[in-house]
Amino acid sequence: MSTDAAPVHLTPVSAPPIAAARVAFVGAGPGDPGLLTVRARDYLAVADVVVVDAAHREEDLRPLISEDTQVVRTVRGEEGPALTPAARSKLLVRTASAFDDPTHLVVRLLVDEVSAGSLVDEARACHDAGVAFEIVPGVSAAWAVPAYAGMLPDGQRGQVHVVDAADNGVDWSHSVAEDITVVVRGTPGRLQRALQQLLQAGRPGESPLALTAHGTTTTQQTLVTTLQELLDNSSDLEEDAVAVVGRPVELRAELSWWESKPLFGWSILVPRTKEQSGPMTDRIAGYGASASVVPTISVEPPRTPQQMDRAVKGLVTGRYEWIGFTSVNAVRAVREKFEALGLDARAFAGLKLAAVGGVTAEALREWGLEPDLVPDGEQSARGLLESWPPFDEVLDPINRVFLPRADIATDTLVAGLEAMGWEVDDVTAYRTVRAAPPAAPVREAIKGGAFDAVCFTSSSTVRNLVGIAGKPHPTTIVACIGPATAKAAEEHGLRVDVVAPEPSAASLVDALAEHTRGLMAEAQAQGEEFVRPSRRKPAPRRARSRR
């Protein structure tokens, strides 16, 4: 008979489940929203409530969550001090308990991959209260920040020691060899203490060190120095940062890819509605810049809906051969009218659809419709007209076209189609009105040169921006989506620096980046440092002579 004791499997004792929302602890990553995990984005998109710390700004979070999602901050009052760990735990349990079943979701967004201290306290509180929870780790700043700064710790060529500066029990004697890379992260005071202990343990003072603040964001800053020099200049330790000590620092000159992007750190003004600015702001972020969207127009329904009602009914009854969409707003207006009348995309059966360009075509595809005609060349009313086939009495059973457009649309397309034998119902599907002026600080930033560049996507954005906010500062680079927009900018007294080769948001941003590369190369050839536009000091105004 065996005397070996059988293994004992212990089942955790927990409070009985209660009727409450489930909680997902989600690591927010080091700062770049693009580094959120797929599951983190999925959970944020469907969350009923997101609980965040003071470090998270709601304007950065809003694009990732639903309009109906409530944001709860772990501070006292509106902008008060942070709650204690116990108070945060109570707040989280209370928030989850406000719902009556686990089909609802509360996301607890935590800084970095998952802040261990907050996670342990708050997860135990959920466990004790019977609130179901799960954990979604994120990308670690200890690896992401050095990578974004061009420093790649190589564990195959030596050890890598990752240390939290808040840990008081570190034996630094194991990290003094020069072939060991040390990554330390923390607040200024704790970081300084940890690096001082590393030096005292025997790490050479001349060991290369890089200090990166705001890692992976468009405001990332990296200081390259040595261990001793950093400790001698404690003023450099003023912000939470990640310090890398060791040989990878020497690779930064060759591998610094993020801070070397042509638009890195730039602030770019996008005069466009938020609904239309998504692809452009994403493209701008890809170049390391931040975009500030200032709506210059507001899209509103037509004053009298009868014309649209008649056109949509005619569409259903077979009145039209073609329907031409000249903007995303036109697609949205027709879709909203369909929904109001209880119709869906099946009503387009037998119709031919034309889209003015790729963005408008994509809006149709999102509705489940594939356009029959998209111009290959110029994506404008003129380009659409050049691609449109003339009316043929044999091939076309109906000679009528439905054009849902803005109230301020030009007659170029209508006149051209009629010249080709088509009868056109030019219908006002929406009105564009000038938006309200932006806040005073934004107006001052525009006129004072705080923006490095402005990207105009139409003539109306030029007119309306100047009308509601004033002219951009002369040092601001002006980029236009096409010749017509450039002409409007010049007519308003602006110097146009960039014209996109193709009329698309992506092409416009790419052209701006290419222009900036040219300016950088020119400065380098002249032995000068390139200074981005917002940091250039304007020339002093010449005093007027008195007569």
Coordinates of C-alpha atoms in Angstrom, one line a residue:
M1 CA 0.0 0.0 0.0
S2 CA 1.5 3.4 -1.0
T3 CA 1.9 6.0 1.6
D4 CA 2.3 8.8 -0.9
A5 CA -0.4 11.4 -0.3
A6 CA -2.6 12.2 -3.2
P7 CA -2.3 15.7 -4.6
V8 CA -4.7 18.2 -3.1
H9 CA -6.5 20.5 -5.5
L10 CA -7.7 23.6 -3.7
T11 CA -10.7 25.4 -5.1
P12 CA -10.6 29.2 -4.4
V13 CA -13.3 30.3 -2.1
S14 CA -15.2 33.2 -3.5
A15 CA -18.4 35.1 -2.7
P16 CA -21.4 33.8 -4.5
P17 CA -21.9 35.6 -7.8
I18 CA -24.2 38.7 -7.7
A19 CA -26.3 40.3 -10.3
A20 CA -23.8 42.8 -11.6
A21 CA -21.9 43.8 -14.8
R22 CA -18.7 41.9 -15.4
V23 CA -15.4 43.8 -15.0
A24 CA -12.5 43.6 -17.5
F25 CA -9.2 44.9 -16.2
V26 CA -7.5 46.2 -19.4
G27 CA -3.9 47.3 -19.8
A28 CA -3.8 50.6 -21.8
G29 CA -0.3 50.1 -23.0
P30 CA 2.5 52.7 -22.9
G31 CA 0.6 55.6 -24.6
D32 CA 0.2 55.1 -28.3
P33 CA -3.4 54.1 -28.9
G34 CA -2.2 51.9 -31.8
L35 CA -0.5 49.6 -29.3
L36 CA -3.8 48.6 -27.6
T37 CA -4.4 44.9 -28.0
V38 CA -7.2 43.7 -30.3
R39 CA -9.2 42.5 -27.3
A40 CA -8.7 45.8 -25.5
R41 CA -10.1 47.7 -28.5
D42 CA -13.0 45.2 -28.8
Y43 CA -13.9 45.6 -25.1
L44 CA -13.6 49.4 -25.2
A45 CA -16.0 49.5 -28.2
V46 CA -18.8 47.6 -26.3
A47 CA -18.2 48.8 -22.8
D48 CA -21.1 50.3 -20.8
V49 CA -18.7 52.1 -18.5
V50 CA -15.0 52.8 -18.6
V51 CA -13.3 53.5 -15.3
V52 CA -10.0 55.5 -15.8
D53 CA -7.4 57.2 -13.7
A54 CA -6.5 60.9 -14.0
A55 CA -3.7 60.0 -16.4
H56 CA -6.2 59.2 -19.2
R57 CA -7.7 62.1 -21.1
E58 CA -11.3 61.6 -22.2
E59 CA -10.6 63.2 -25.6
D60 CA -8.1 60.5 -26.4
L61 CA -10.5 57.8 -25.2
R62 CA -13.7 59.0 -27.0
P63 CA -12.7 57.7 -30.5
L64 CA -12.4 54.2 -29.0
I65 CA -15.7 54.0 -27.2
S66 CA -19.4 54.3 -28.0
E67 CA -21.2 57.6 -27.7
D68 CA -23.3 56.1 -25.0
T69 CA -20.4 54.8 -22.9
Q70 CA -20.0 56.5 -19.6
V71 CA -16.6 57.5 -18.4
V72 CA -15.9 57.4 -14.7
R73 CA -12.6 58.9 -13.3
T74 CA -11.0 57.8 -10.1
V75 CA -10.7 61.3 -8.7
R76 CA -12.6 63.3 -6.1
G77 CA -14.9 65.8 -7.8
E78 CA -14.2 67.0 -11.4
E79 CA -10.5 67.6 -11.2
G80 CA -9.7 66.7 -7.6
P81 CA -7.0 64.4 -6.1
A82 CA -6.8 60.8 -6.9
L83 CA -8.8 58.3 -4.8
T84 CA -7.1 56.1 -2.4
P85 CA -6.7 52.4 -3.4
A86 CA -9.5 51.4 -1.1
A87 CA -11.8 54.1 -2.5
R88 CA -11.0 53.1 -6.1
S89 CA -11.9 49.5 -5.3
K90 CA -15.2 50.5 -3.8
L91 CA -15.9 52.8 -6.8
L92 CA -15.3 49.9 -9.2
V93 CA -17.5 47.4 -7.3
R94 CA -20.3 50.1 -7.0
T95 CA -20.1 50.9 -10.7
A96 CA -20.4 47.2 -11.6
S97 CA -23.2 46.6 -9.1
A98 CA -25.3 49.4 -10.7
F99 CA -26.1 46.9 -13.5
D100 CA -28.4 43.9 -12.9
D101 CA -26.6 41.2 -15.0
P102 CA -23.2 40.2 -16.4
T103 CA -24.2 40.9 -20.0
H104 CA -23.1 44.5 -19.2
L105 CA -19.4 45.3 -19.2
V106 CA -17.3 47.7 -17.1
V107 CA -13.8 48.2 -18.4
R108 CA -11.2 49.2 -15.8
L109 CA -8.5 50.8 -18.0
L110 CA -5.1 50.7 -16.3
V111 CA -1.9 52.4 -17.2
D112 CA 0.7 50.4 -19.1
E113 CA 0.3 46.6 -19.5
V114 CA -1.6 46.3 -16.1
S115 CA -0.6 48.2 -13.0
A116 CA 0.0 45.4 -10.6
G117 CA -0.8 47.4 -7.4
S118 CA -4.2 48.6 -8.6
L119 CA -5.0 45.3 -10.2
V120 CA -4.4 43.2 -7.1
D121 CA -6.4 45.5 -4.8
E122 CA -9.4 46.0 -7.2
A123 CA -9.5 42.4 -8.4
R124 CA -9.6 41.2 -4.8
A125 CA -12.4 43.6 -4.1
C126 CA -14.4 42.2 -7.1
H127 CA -13.7 38.7 -5.9
D128 CA -14.9 39.4 -2.4
A129 CA -18.0 41.1 -3.7
G130 CA -18.9 38.3 -6.1
V131 CA -18.4 40.5 -9.2
A132 CA -17.1 38.4 -12.2
F133 CA -13.9 39.8 -13.7
E134 CA -11.2 39.0 -16.2
I135 CA -7.7 40.4 -17.0
V136 CA -6.6 41.7 -20.4
P137 CA -2.8 42.4 -20.3
G138 CA -1.4 45.1 -22.5
V139 CA 1.9 46.0 -24.2
S140 CA 4.7 46.6 -21.6
A141 CA 6.3 50.0 -21.6
A142 CA 9.6 48.3 -20.5
W143 CA 9.8 46.9 -24.0
A144 CA 7.8 49.3 -26.2
V145 CA 9.4 52.5 -25.1
P146 CA 13.0 51.5 -25.7
A147 CA 11.9 50.1 -29.1
Y148 CA 10.2 53.4 -30.1
A149 CA 13.4 55.2 -29.0
G150 CA 15.6 53.0 -31.2
M151 CA 17.0 50.8 -28.5
L152 CA 16.5 47.1 -28.7
P153 CA 17.6 45.1 -25.7
D154 CA 19.0 41.9 -27.1
G155 CA 18.8 39.0 -24.6
Q156 CA 20.8 36.8 -26.9
R157 CA 23.9 39.0 -26.4
G158 CA 23.6 39.5 -22.7
Q159 CA 21.0 39.6 -20.0
V160 CA 18.2 42.1 -19.8
H161 CA 17.1 43.2 -16.3
V162 CA 13.7 45.0 -16.2
V163 CA 13.1 46.8 -12.9
D164 CA 10.3 48.9 -11.4
A165 CA 11.9 51.8 -9.6
A166 CA 9.2 51.5 -6.9
D167 CA 10.7 48.0 -5.9
N168 CA 12.8 48.6 -2.8
G169 CA 14.1 45.0 -2.6
V170 CA 16.3 44.9 -5.8
D171 CA 19.8 43.4 -5.5
W172 CA 21.6 45.7 -7.9
S173 CA 24.9 43.8 -7.6
H174 CA 23.5 41.4 -10.2
S175 CA 23.2 44.3 -12.8
V176 CA 26.6 45.8 -12.8
A177 CA 28.3 43.9 -15.6
E178 CA 28.5 46.0 -18.8
D179 CA 27.0 43.2 -21.0
I180 CA 23.7 43.5 -18.9
T181 CA 21.1 45.9 -20.2
V182 CA 19.1 47.5 -17.4
V183 CA 15.6 48.9 -18.1
V184 CA 14.2 51.0 -15.2
R185 CA 10.9 52.8 -15.2
G186 CA 9.3 55.0 -12.6
T187 CA 8.6 58.5 -11.2
P188 CA 11.5 61.0 -11.1
G189 CA 12.3 60.5 -7.4
R190 CA 12.2 56.8 -7.5
L191 CA 14.0 56.6 -10.8
Q192 CA 16.9 58.7 -9.4
R193 CA 17.1 56.6 -6.3
A194 CA 17.2 53.3 -8.3
L195 CA 19.9 54.6 -10.7
Q196 CA 21.9 55.9 -7.7
Q197 CA 21.8 52.4 -6.2
L198 CA 22.9 50.9 -9.5
L199 CA 25.9 53.2 -9.5
Q200 CA 26.8 52.5 -5.9
A201 CA 26.5 48.7 -6.6
G202 CA 29.4 49.0 -9.1
R203 CA 27.9 49.9 -12.5
P204 CA 30.5 52.1 -14.2
G205 CA 29.5 55.8 -14.3
E206 CA 30.4 56.0 -17.9
S207 CA 27.8 53.4 -18.9
P208 CA 25.6 54.8 -21.7
L209 CA 22.1 55.8 -20.6
A210 CA 19.0 57.0 -22.4
L211 CA 16.1 58.5 -20.7
T212 CA 12.8 58.5 -22.5
A213 CA 9.7 60.5 -21.4
H214 CA 6.2 60.3 -23.0
G215 CA 7.3 57.1 -24.7
T216 CA 5.5 55.9 -27.9
T217 CA 3.5 59.2 -28.1
T218 CA 4.0 62.1 -30.5
T219 CA 5.6 64.1 -27.7
Q220 CA 8.3 61.4 -27.0
Q221 CA 11.6 62.9 -25.9
T222 CA 14.8 60.9 -25.4
L223 CA 18.0 62.2 -23.7
V224 CA 21.2 60.3 -24.3
T225 CA 23.8 60.7 -21.6
T226 CA 25.7 58.5 -19.1
L227 CA 24.7 57.1 -15.8
Q228 CA 27.0 59.5 -13.9
E229 CA 26.1 62.6 -15.9
L230 CA 22.4 62.0 -15.4
L231 CA 22.7 61.7 -11.7
D232 CA 24.9 64.8 -11.7
N233 CA 22.1 66.7 -13.5
S234 CA 19.1 65.7 -11.5
S235 CA 17.0 68.5 -13.3
D236 CA 16.8 66.1 -16.3
L237 CA 14.7 63.8 -14.1
E238 CA 11.5 65.8 -14.0
E239 CA 8.9 63.4 -15.5
D240 CA 7.9 59.8 -15.3
A241 CA 10.3 58.0 -17.7
V242 CA 12.0 54.8 -18.8
A243 CA 15.8 54.6 -18.5
V244 CA 17.9 52.2 -20.5
V245 CA 21.4 51.5 -19.3
G246 CA 23.8 49.6 -21.5
R247 CA 24.9 48.8 -25.0
P248 CA 21.5 49.2 -26.8
V249 CA 21.8 53.0 -26.2
E250 CA 24.7 53.0 -28.7
L251 CA 22.3 51.7 -31.4
R252 CA 19.9 54.6 -31.1
A253 CA 21.8 56.7 -33.7
E254 CA 21.1 54.0 -36.3
L255 CA 17.7 52.6 -35.2
S256 CA 15.8 55.7 -34.0
W257 CA 12.8 55.3 -36.3
W258 CA 9.9 57.0 -34.4
E259 CA 11.5 60.4 -33.6
S260 CA 13.0 60.4 -37.1
K261 CA 9.6 60.5 -38.9
P262 CA 9.3 63.6 -41.1
L263 CA 6.3 65.0 -39.2
F264 CA 7.3 63.7 -35.7
G265 CA 6.0 66.0 -33.0
W266 CA 4.2 68.3 -35.4
S267 CA 0.8 69.8 -34.6
I268 CA -1.4 69.8 -37.7
L269 CA -4.7 71.6 -38.2
V270 CA -7.4 69.8 -40.0
P271 CA -10.4 72.0 -40.9
R272 CA -12.9 69.3 -41.4
T273 CA -15.9 67.7 -39.7
K274 CA -15.0 65.0 -37.2
E275 CA -17.1 62.5 -39.2
Q276 CA -14.9 63.0 -42.3
S277 CA -11.5 63.5 -40.6
G278 CA -10.9 59.9 -39.4
P279 CA -8.7 58.6 -42.3
M280 CA -6.7 61.9 -42.4
T281 CA -6.0 62.0 -38.7
D282 CA -5.0 58.3 -38.8
R283 CA -2.5 59.1 -41.6
I284 CA -1.2 62.0 -39.7
A285 CA -0.6 59.9 -36.6
G286 CA 1.3 57.4 -38.7
Y287 CA 3.8 60.1 -39.4
G288 CA 4.3 60.8 -35.7
A289 CA 2.2 64.0 -35.7
S290 CA -1.0 65.0 -33.8
A291 CA -4.1 66.4 -35.6
S292 CA -6.4 69.0 -34.2
V293 CA -9.8 68.9 -36.0
V294 CA -11.6 72.2 -36.3
P295 CA -15.0 71.8 -38.0
T296 CA -15.6 74.6 -40.5
I297 CA -18.9 73.5 -41.7
S298 CA -22.0 71.9 -40.2
V299 CA -24.1 69.5 -42.3
E300 CA -27.9 70.0 -41.8
P301 CA -31.0 68.6 -43.5
P302 CA -32.6 70.6 -46.3
R303 CA -35.1 73.2 -45.2
T304 CA -37.9 71.4 -47.1
P305 CA -37.7 67.6 -47.3
Q306 CA -40.3 67.2 -50.0
Q307 CA -37.8 67.2 -52.9
M308 CA -35.8 64.4 -51.3
D309 CA -39.0 62.4 -50.5
R310 CA -40.1 62.6 -54.1
A311 CA -36.7 61.6 -55.4
V312 CA -36.4 58.6 -53.1
K313 CA -39.9 57.4 -54.0
G314 CA -39.0 57.8 -57.7
L315 CA -35.9 55.7 -57.1
V316 CA -38.0 52.9 -55.7
T317 CA -40.5 53.1 -58.5
G318 CA -37.9 52.9 -61.3
R319 CA -37.7 56.5 -62.3
Y320 CA -33.9 56.6 -62.6
E321 CA -31.1 54.8 -64.5
W322 CA -28.3 56.3 -62.4
I323 CA -27.7 57.8 -59.0
G324 CA -24.6 59.8 -58.6
F325 CA -23.0 60.4 -55.2
T326 CA -20.5 63.3 -55.1
S327 CA -19.6 63.1 -51.3
V328 CA -19.8 61.0 -48.2
N329 CA -22.4 63.5 -46.9
A330 CA -24.6 62.6 -49.9
V331 CA -24.4 58.9 -49.1
R332 CA -25.2 59.7 -45.4
A333 CA -28.2 61.9 -46.3
V334 CA -29.7 59.3 -48.6
R335 CA -29.1 56.5 -46.1
E336 CA -30.8 58.5 -43.3
K337 CA -33.8 59.2 -45.6
F338 CA -34.0 55.5 -46.4
E339 CA -34.0 54.6 -42.7
A340 CA -36.7 57.2 -42.0
L341 CA -38.9 55.7 -44.7
G342 CA -38.3 52.1 -43.7
L343 CA -36.2 51.2 -46.8
D344 CA -32.9 49.4 -47.1
A345 CA -30.2 48.8 -49.7
R346 CA -32.4 46.4 -51.7
A347 CA -34.2 49.4 -53.1
F348 CA -31.2 50.1 -55.3
A349 CA -31.7 46.9 -57.3
G350 CA -31.4 47.6 -61.0
L351 CA -29.9 51.0 -60.4
K352 CA -26.4 52.0 -61.5
L353 CA -24.3 53.8 -58.8
A354 CA -21.6 56.4 -59.4
A355 CA -19.2 57.6 -56.7
V356 CA -17.0 60.7 -57.1
G357 CA -14.0 59.0 -55.5
G358 CA -12.6 56.3 -53.3
V359 CA -13.8 57.7 -50.0
T360 CA -17.4 58.1 -51.2
A361 CA -17.2 54.6 -52.8
E362 CA -16.1 53.2 -49.4
A363 CA -19.1 54.8 -47.7
L364 CA -21.3 53.0 -50.2
R365 CA -19.6 49.7 -49.6
E366 CA -20.1 50.2 -45.9
W367 CA -23.9 50.3 -46.8
G368 CA -23.5 47.1 -48.7
L369 CA -23.5 48.7 -52.2
E370 CA -20.8 48.4 -54.8
P371 CA -20.5 51.4 -57.1
D372 CA -20.6 50.8 -60.9
L373 CA -18.5 53.9 -61.7
V374 CA -15.6 55.5 -59.9
P375 CA -13.3 57.8 -61.9
D376 CA -9.8 56.5 -62.4
G377 CA -8.2 60.0 -62.7
E378 CA -9.3 63.2 -61.0
Q379 CA -11.7 62.5 -58.2
S380 CA -13.9 65.5 -58.6
A381 CA -17.1 66.4 -60.4
R382 CA -15.1 67.0 -63.5
G383 CA -13.4 63.7 -63.2
L384 CA -16.7 61.9 -62.6
L385 CA -18.1 63.6 -65.7
E386 CA -15.2 62.5 -67.9
S387 CA -15.9 58.9 -66.8
W388 CA -19.7 59.0 -67.2
P389 CA -21.0 57.3 -70.3
P390 CA -23.3 59.3 -72.6
F391 CA -27.0 58.4 -72.8
D392 CA -27.6 55.7 -75.4
E393 CA -31.2 55.2 -76.5
V394 CA -30.6 51.6 -77.3
L395 CA -28.6 50.6 -74.2
D396 CA -30.3 52.8 -71.6
P397 CA -34.0 52.2 -71.0
I398 CA -34.3 55.3 -68.8
N399 CA -32.6 58.6 -69.4
R400 CA -32.9 60.1 -65.9
V401 CA -30.1 60.6 -63.2
F402 CA -30.7 61.3 -59.5
L403 CA -28.0 63.6 -58.0
P404 CA -28.4 64.1 -54.2
R405 CA -26.0 67.0 -53.4
A406 CA -25.3 69.9 -51.2
D407 CA -27.1 73.2 -51.5
I408 CA -23.9 74.9 -52.6
A409 CA -22.8 72.4 -55.2
T410 CA -21.7 73.8 -58.5
D411 CA -23.5 73.1 -61.8
T412 CA -20.5 71.5 -63.6
L413 CA -21.7 68.0 -63.3
V414 CA -25.4 68.8 -64.0
A415 CA -24.6 70.8 -67.2
G416 CA -22.2 68.1 -68.4
L417 CA -24.6 65.2 -68.0
E418 CA -27.4 67.2 -69.7
A419 CA -25.0 67.8 -72.6
M420 CA -24.6 64.1 -72.9
G421 CA -28.3 63.5 -73.2
W422 CA -29.2 62.7 -69.6
E423 CA -32.1 64.4 -67.7
V424 CA -30.9 65.3 -64.2
D425 CA -32.9 65.6 -61.0
D426 CA -30.5 67.8 -59.0
V427 CA -31.8 67.4 -55.5
T428 CA -30.7 69.2 -52.3
A429 CA -30.0 66.3 -50.0
Y430 CA -28.3 68.4 -47.3
R431 CA -27.2 71.9 -46.5
T432 CA -23.7 73.0 -45.5
V433 CA -23.6 76.0 -43.2
R434 CA -20.6 77.7 -41.6
A435 CA -19.7 76.2 -38.3
A436 CA -19.5 78.2 -35.1
P437 CA -16.1 79.7 -34.4
P438 CA -13.7 77.5 -32.4
A439 CA -12.8 78.4 -28.8
A440 CA -10.6 81.5 -28.3
P441 CA -7.4 79.5 -27.5
V442 CA -7.8 77.6 -30.8
R443 CA -8.3 80.9 -32.7
E444 CA -5.2 82.3 -31.1
A445 CA -3.2 79.1 -31.9
I446 CA -4.2 79.4 -35.5
K447 CA -3.3 83.0 -35.9
G448 CA -0.3 82.8 -33.6
G449 CA 1.6 80.0 -35.4
A450 CA 1.1 77.2 -32.8
F451 CA 0.3 74.8 -35.7
D452 CA 3.1 73.5 -37.9
A453 CA 0.8 72.9 -40.9
V454 CA -2.8 73.1 -42.0
C455 CA -4.4 70.6 -44.5
F456 CA -7.2 72.1 -46.6
T457 CA -9.5 69.5 -48.3
S458 CA -11.7 71.9 -50.2
S459 CA -12.2 75.5 -51.2
S460 CA -15.0 75.8 -48.6
T461 CA -12.7 74.7 -45.8
V462 CA -10.4 77.6 -46.7
R463 CA -13.2 80.2 -46.9
N464 CA -14.8 79.0 -43.7
L465 CA -11.7 78.6 -41.6
V466 CA -10.6 82.2 -42.5
G467 CA -14.1 83.3 -41.7
I468 CA -14.5 81.7 -38.3
A469 CA -10.9 81.7 -37.0
G470 CA -8.8 84.0 -39.1
K471 CA -5.8 83.3 -41.4
P472 CA -3.2 80.8 -40.3
H473 CA 0.2 82.3 -39.3
P474 CA 2.7 82.9 -42.2
T475 CA 5.1 80.3 -40.7
T476 CA 2.4 77.6 -40.9
I477 CA 2.8 75.3 -43.9
V478 CA -0.3 75.3 -46.1
A479 CA -1.2 72.0 -47.8
C480 CA -4.1 71.8 -50.3
I481 CA -5.8 68.7 -51.7
G482 CA -5.9 70.1 -55.3
P483 CA -5.5 73.1 -57.6
A484 CA -9.0 74.5 -56.9
T485 CA -8.4 74.5 -53.2
A486 CA -4.9 76.0 -53.7
K487 CA -6.4 78.8 -55.7
A488 CA -9.0 79.5 -53.0
A489 CA -6.1 79.6 -50.4
E490 CA -4.1 82.1 -52.6
E491 CA -7.2 84.3 -53.1
H492 CA -7.4 84.6 -49.3
G493 CA -3.8 85.7 -49.1
L494 CA -2.2 82.4 -48.0
R495 CA 1.1 81.0 -49.4
V496 CA 0.5 77.5 -50.6
D497 CA 3.4 75.2 -50.0
V498 CA 2.0 71.8 -50.9
V499 CA -0.5 70.6 -53.5
A500 CA -1.4 66.9 -53.4
P501 CA -0.8 65.0 -56.6
E502 CA -4.1 63.1 -56.1
P503 CA -7.3 64.5 -54.5
S504 CA -7.4 62.3 -51.4
A505 CA -6.7 62.7 -47.7
A506 CA -3.9 60.1 -47.8
S507 CA -2.2 61.7 -50.8
L508 CA -2.4 65.1 -49.1
V509 CA -0.7 64.0 -45.9
D510 CA 1.9 62.0 -47.9
A511 CA 2.7 65.1 -49.9
L512 CA 3.1 67.2 -46.8
A513 CA 5.5 64.5 -45.4
E514 CA 7.5 64.5 -48.6
H515 CA 7.7 68.3 -48.6
T516 CA 9.0 68.2 -45.1
R517 CA 11.6 65.6 -46.0
G518 CA 12.8 68.0 -48.7
L519 CA 13.1 70.9 -46.2
M520 CA 15.0 68.6 -43.8
A521 CA 17.4 67.6 -46.5
E522 CA 17.9 71.2 -47.6
A523 CA 18.7 72.2 -44.0
Q524 CA 21.2 69.3 -43.6
A525 CA 22.9 70.2 -46.9
Q526 CA 23.4 73.8 -45.5
G527 CA 24.7 72.5 -42.2
E528 CA 21.7 73.8 -40.3
E529 CA 19.3 72.3 -37.9
F530 CA 15.8 71.9 -39.2
V531 CA 13.3 73.7 -37.0
R532 CA 9.7 72.9 -37.3
P533 CA 7.4 75.8 -38.3
S534 CA 5.7 76.3 -34.9
R535 CA 9.1 76.8 -33.2
R536 CA 10.4 79.4 -35.7
K537 CA 10.5 82.9 -34.4
P538 CA 8.6 85.2 -36.7
A539 CA 10.6 88.1 -38.2
P540 CA 10.1 91.3 -36.3
R541 CA 7.6 93.7 -37.9
R542 CA 9.2 96.6 -39.6
A543 CA 8.2 99.9 -37.9
R544 CA 6.2 102.2 -40.1
S545 CA 8.1 105.4 -40.9
R546 CA 6.4 108.5 -39.7
R547 CA 6.0 111.4 -42.1

